[in-house]
Tab-separated table of C-alpha atoms in Angstrom:
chain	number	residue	atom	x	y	z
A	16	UNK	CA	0.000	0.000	0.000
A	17	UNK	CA	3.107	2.632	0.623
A	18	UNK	CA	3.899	1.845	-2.959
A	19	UNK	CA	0.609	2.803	-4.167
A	20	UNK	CA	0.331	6.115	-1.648
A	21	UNK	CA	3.667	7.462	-2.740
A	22	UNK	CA	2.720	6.757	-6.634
A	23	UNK	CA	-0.902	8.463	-6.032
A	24	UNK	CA	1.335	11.541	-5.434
A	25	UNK	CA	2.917	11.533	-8.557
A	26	UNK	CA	2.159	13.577	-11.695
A	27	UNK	CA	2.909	10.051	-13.573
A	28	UNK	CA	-0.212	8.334	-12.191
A	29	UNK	CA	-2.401	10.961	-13.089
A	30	UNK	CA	-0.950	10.691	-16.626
A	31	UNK	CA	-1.513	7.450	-16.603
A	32	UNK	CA	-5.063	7.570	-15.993
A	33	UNK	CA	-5.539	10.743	-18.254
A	34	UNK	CA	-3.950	8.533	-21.220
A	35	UNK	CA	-6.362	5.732	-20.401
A	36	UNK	CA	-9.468	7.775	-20.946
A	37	UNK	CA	-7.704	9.981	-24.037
A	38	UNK	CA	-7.477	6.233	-25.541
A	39	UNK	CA	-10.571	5.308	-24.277
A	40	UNK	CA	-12.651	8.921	-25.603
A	41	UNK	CA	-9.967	8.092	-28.778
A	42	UNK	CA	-11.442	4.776	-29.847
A	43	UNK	CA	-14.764	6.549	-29.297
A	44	UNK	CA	-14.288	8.741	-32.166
A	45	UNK	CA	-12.631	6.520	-34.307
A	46	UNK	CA	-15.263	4.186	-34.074
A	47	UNK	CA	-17.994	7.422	-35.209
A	48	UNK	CA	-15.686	8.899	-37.497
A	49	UNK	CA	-13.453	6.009	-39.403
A	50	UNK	CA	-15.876	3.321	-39.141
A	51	UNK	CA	-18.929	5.148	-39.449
A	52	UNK	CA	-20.789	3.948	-36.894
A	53	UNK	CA	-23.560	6.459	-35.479
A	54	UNK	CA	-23.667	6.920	-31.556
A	55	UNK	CA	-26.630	6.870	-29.450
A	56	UNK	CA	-27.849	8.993	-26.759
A	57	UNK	CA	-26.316	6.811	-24.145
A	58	UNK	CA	-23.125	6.838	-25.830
A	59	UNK	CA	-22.159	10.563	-25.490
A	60	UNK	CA	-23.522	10.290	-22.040
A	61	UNK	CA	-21.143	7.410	-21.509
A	62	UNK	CA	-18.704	9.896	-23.244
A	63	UNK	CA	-19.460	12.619	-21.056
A	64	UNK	CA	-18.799	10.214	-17.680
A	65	UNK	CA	-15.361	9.414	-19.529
A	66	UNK	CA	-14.666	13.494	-20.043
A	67	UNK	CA	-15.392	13.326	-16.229
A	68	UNK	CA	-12.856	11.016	-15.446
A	69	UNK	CA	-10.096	13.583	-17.635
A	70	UNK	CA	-10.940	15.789	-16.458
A	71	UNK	CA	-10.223	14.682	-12.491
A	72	UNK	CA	-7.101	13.196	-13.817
A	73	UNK	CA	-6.546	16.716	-15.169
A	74	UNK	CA	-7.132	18.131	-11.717
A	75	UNK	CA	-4.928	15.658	-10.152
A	76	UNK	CA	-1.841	15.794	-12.394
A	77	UNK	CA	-2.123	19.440	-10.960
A	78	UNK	CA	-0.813	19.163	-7.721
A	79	UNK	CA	-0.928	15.056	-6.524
A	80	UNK	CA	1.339	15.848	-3.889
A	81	UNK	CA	-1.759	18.789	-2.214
A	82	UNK	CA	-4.336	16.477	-0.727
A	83	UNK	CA	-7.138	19.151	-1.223
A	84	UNK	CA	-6.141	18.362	-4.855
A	85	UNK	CA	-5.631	14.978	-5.188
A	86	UNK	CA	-8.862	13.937	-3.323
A	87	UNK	CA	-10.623	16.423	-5.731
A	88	UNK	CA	-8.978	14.319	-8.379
A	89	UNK	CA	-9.797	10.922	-6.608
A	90	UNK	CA	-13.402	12.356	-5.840
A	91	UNK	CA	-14.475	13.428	-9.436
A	92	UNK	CA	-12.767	10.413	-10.644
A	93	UNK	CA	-15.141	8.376	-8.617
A	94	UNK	CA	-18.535	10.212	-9.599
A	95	UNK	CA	-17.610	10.253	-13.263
A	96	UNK	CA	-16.708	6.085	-12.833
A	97	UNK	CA	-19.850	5.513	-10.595
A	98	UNK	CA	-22.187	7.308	-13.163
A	99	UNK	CA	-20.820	5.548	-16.577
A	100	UNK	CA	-21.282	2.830	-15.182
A	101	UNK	CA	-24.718	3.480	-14.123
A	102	UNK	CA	-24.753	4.792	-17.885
A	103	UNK	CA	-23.653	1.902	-19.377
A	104	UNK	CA	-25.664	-0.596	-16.957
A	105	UNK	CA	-28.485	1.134	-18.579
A	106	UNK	CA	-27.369	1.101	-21.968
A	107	UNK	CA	-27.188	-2.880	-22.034
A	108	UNK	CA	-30.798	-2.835	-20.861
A	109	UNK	CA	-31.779	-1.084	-24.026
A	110	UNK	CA	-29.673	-3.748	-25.954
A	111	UNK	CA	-30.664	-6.774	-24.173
A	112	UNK	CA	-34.271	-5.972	-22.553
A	113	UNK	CA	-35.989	-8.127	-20.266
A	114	UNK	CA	-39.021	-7.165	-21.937
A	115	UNK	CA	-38.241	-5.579	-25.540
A	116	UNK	CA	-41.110	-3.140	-26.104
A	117	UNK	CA	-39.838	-1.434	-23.497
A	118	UNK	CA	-36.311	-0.633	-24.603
A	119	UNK	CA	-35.783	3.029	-25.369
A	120	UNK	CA	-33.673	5.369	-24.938
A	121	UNK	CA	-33.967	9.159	-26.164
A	122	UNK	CA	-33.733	10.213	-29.471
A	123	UNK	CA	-31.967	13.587	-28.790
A	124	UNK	CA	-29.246	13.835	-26.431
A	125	UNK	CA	-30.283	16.243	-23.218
A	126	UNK	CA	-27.505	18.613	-21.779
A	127	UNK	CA	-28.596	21.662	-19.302
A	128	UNK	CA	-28.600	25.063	-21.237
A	129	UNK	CA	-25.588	26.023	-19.875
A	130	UNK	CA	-23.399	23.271	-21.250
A	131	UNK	CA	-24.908	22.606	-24.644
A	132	UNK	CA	-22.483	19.895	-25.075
A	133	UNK	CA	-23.860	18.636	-28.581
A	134	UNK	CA	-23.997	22.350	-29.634
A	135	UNK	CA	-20.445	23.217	-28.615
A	136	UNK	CA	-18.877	20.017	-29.834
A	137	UNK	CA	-21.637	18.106	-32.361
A	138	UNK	CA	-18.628	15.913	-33.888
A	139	UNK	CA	-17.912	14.692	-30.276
A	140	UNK	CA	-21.806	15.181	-28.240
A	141	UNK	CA	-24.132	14.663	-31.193
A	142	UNK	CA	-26.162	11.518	-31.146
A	143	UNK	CA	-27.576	10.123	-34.085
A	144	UNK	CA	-27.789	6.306	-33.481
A	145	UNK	CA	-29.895	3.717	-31.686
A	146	UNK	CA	-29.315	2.865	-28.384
A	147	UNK	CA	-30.769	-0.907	-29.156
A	148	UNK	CA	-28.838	-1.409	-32.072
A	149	UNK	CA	-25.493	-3.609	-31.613
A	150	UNK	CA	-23.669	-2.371	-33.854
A	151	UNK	CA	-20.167	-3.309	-33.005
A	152	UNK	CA	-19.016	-6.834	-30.403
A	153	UNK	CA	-15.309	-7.444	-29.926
A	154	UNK	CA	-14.995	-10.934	-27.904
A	155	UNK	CA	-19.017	-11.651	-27.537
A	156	UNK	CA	-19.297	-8.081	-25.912
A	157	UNK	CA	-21.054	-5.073	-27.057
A	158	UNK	CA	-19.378	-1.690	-26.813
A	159	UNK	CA	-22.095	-0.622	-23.436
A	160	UNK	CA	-20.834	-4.232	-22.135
A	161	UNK	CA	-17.108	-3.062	-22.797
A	162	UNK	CA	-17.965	0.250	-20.861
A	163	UNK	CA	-19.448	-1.606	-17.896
A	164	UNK	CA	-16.147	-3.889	-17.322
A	165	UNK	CA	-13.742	-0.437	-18.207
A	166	UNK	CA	-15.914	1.785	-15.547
A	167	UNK	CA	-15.829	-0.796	-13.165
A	168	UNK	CA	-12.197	-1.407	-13.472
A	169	UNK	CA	-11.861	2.397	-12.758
A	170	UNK	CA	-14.177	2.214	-9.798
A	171	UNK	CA	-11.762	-1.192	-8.834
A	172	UNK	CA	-8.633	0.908	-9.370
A	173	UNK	CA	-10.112	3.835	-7.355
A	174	UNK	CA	-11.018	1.743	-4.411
A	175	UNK	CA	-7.612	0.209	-4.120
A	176	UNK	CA	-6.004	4.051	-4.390
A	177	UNK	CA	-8.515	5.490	-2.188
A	178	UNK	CA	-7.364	2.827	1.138
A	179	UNK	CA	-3.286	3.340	0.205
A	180	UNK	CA	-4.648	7.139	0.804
A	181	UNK	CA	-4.686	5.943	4.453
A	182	UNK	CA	-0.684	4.204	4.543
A	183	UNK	CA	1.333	7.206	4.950
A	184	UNK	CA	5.105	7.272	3.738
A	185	UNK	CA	7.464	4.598	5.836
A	186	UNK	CA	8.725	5.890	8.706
A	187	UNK	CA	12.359	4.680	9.753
């Protein structure tokens, strides 16, 4: 746990995490805007929770060694995590419903009007696809099902950072 502490401090494990979600938000686009495939509604929310997490790892990479700081960092990280995967819990509902005529999602995405999102950045926040529609499996899994084991990896990663918060530096 000291190990973990000590590297929780340090500008590299922020980086870390921040390059994990750039990838992450990366594939994203590349998936809308190389392979054509439309995203729903509960994608760019799902991309949204993934901003989130950047932008705690942002926050962090600031100052890790301020605590104020990092467990701003640590807390946004874990609201963004908790709520894609919330997102994305919902989102394989819509693809594989208990009950089928009652799989929907919205057909327009929903931001407050002071962070038009889709207005702002349509080539990033626009929706345009169906959130029922599989349209995309890599090993048997849907993308929403990929979300679900990535946002719960984050919320596993958090978890373990959050207790080494609590094993100070080694003391001779």
């Amino acid at each position: 746990m000291h190990f973990l502490n000590t590297f929780s401090k340090s500008r590299l494990s922020w980086l870390l995490l921040l390059a994990f979600i750039i990838f992450f938000e990366g594939c994203a686009l590349f998936f809308q805007h190389v392979m054509k495939l439309d995203p729903c509604v509960m994608c760019v929310y799902e991309r949204v929770a993934m901003a989130g997490i950047a932008i705690s790892a942002i926050i962090g990479l600031m100052a890790p060694h301020n605590t104020v700081i990092r467990w701003v960092g640590l807390l946004g990280w874990g609201y963004s995590a908790y709520h894609g995967l919330v997102l994305s819990i919902q989102h394989v509902s819509y693809q594989f419903p208990e009950f089928p005529w009652s799989a929907s999602c919205d057909l327009v995405v929903n931001f407050p009007s002071w962070a038009p999102l889709n207005q702002w950045v349509p080539w990033m926040f626009e929706a345009s696809g169906d959130c029922a529609e599989i349209v995309w499996e890599f090993l048997g899994l849907s993308m929403p099902q990929w979300l679900e084991i990535i946002f719960a990896a984050n919320l596993a990663a958090l978890a373990i950072i959050v207790v080494a918060q609590f094993f100070g530096t080694k003391k001779n």
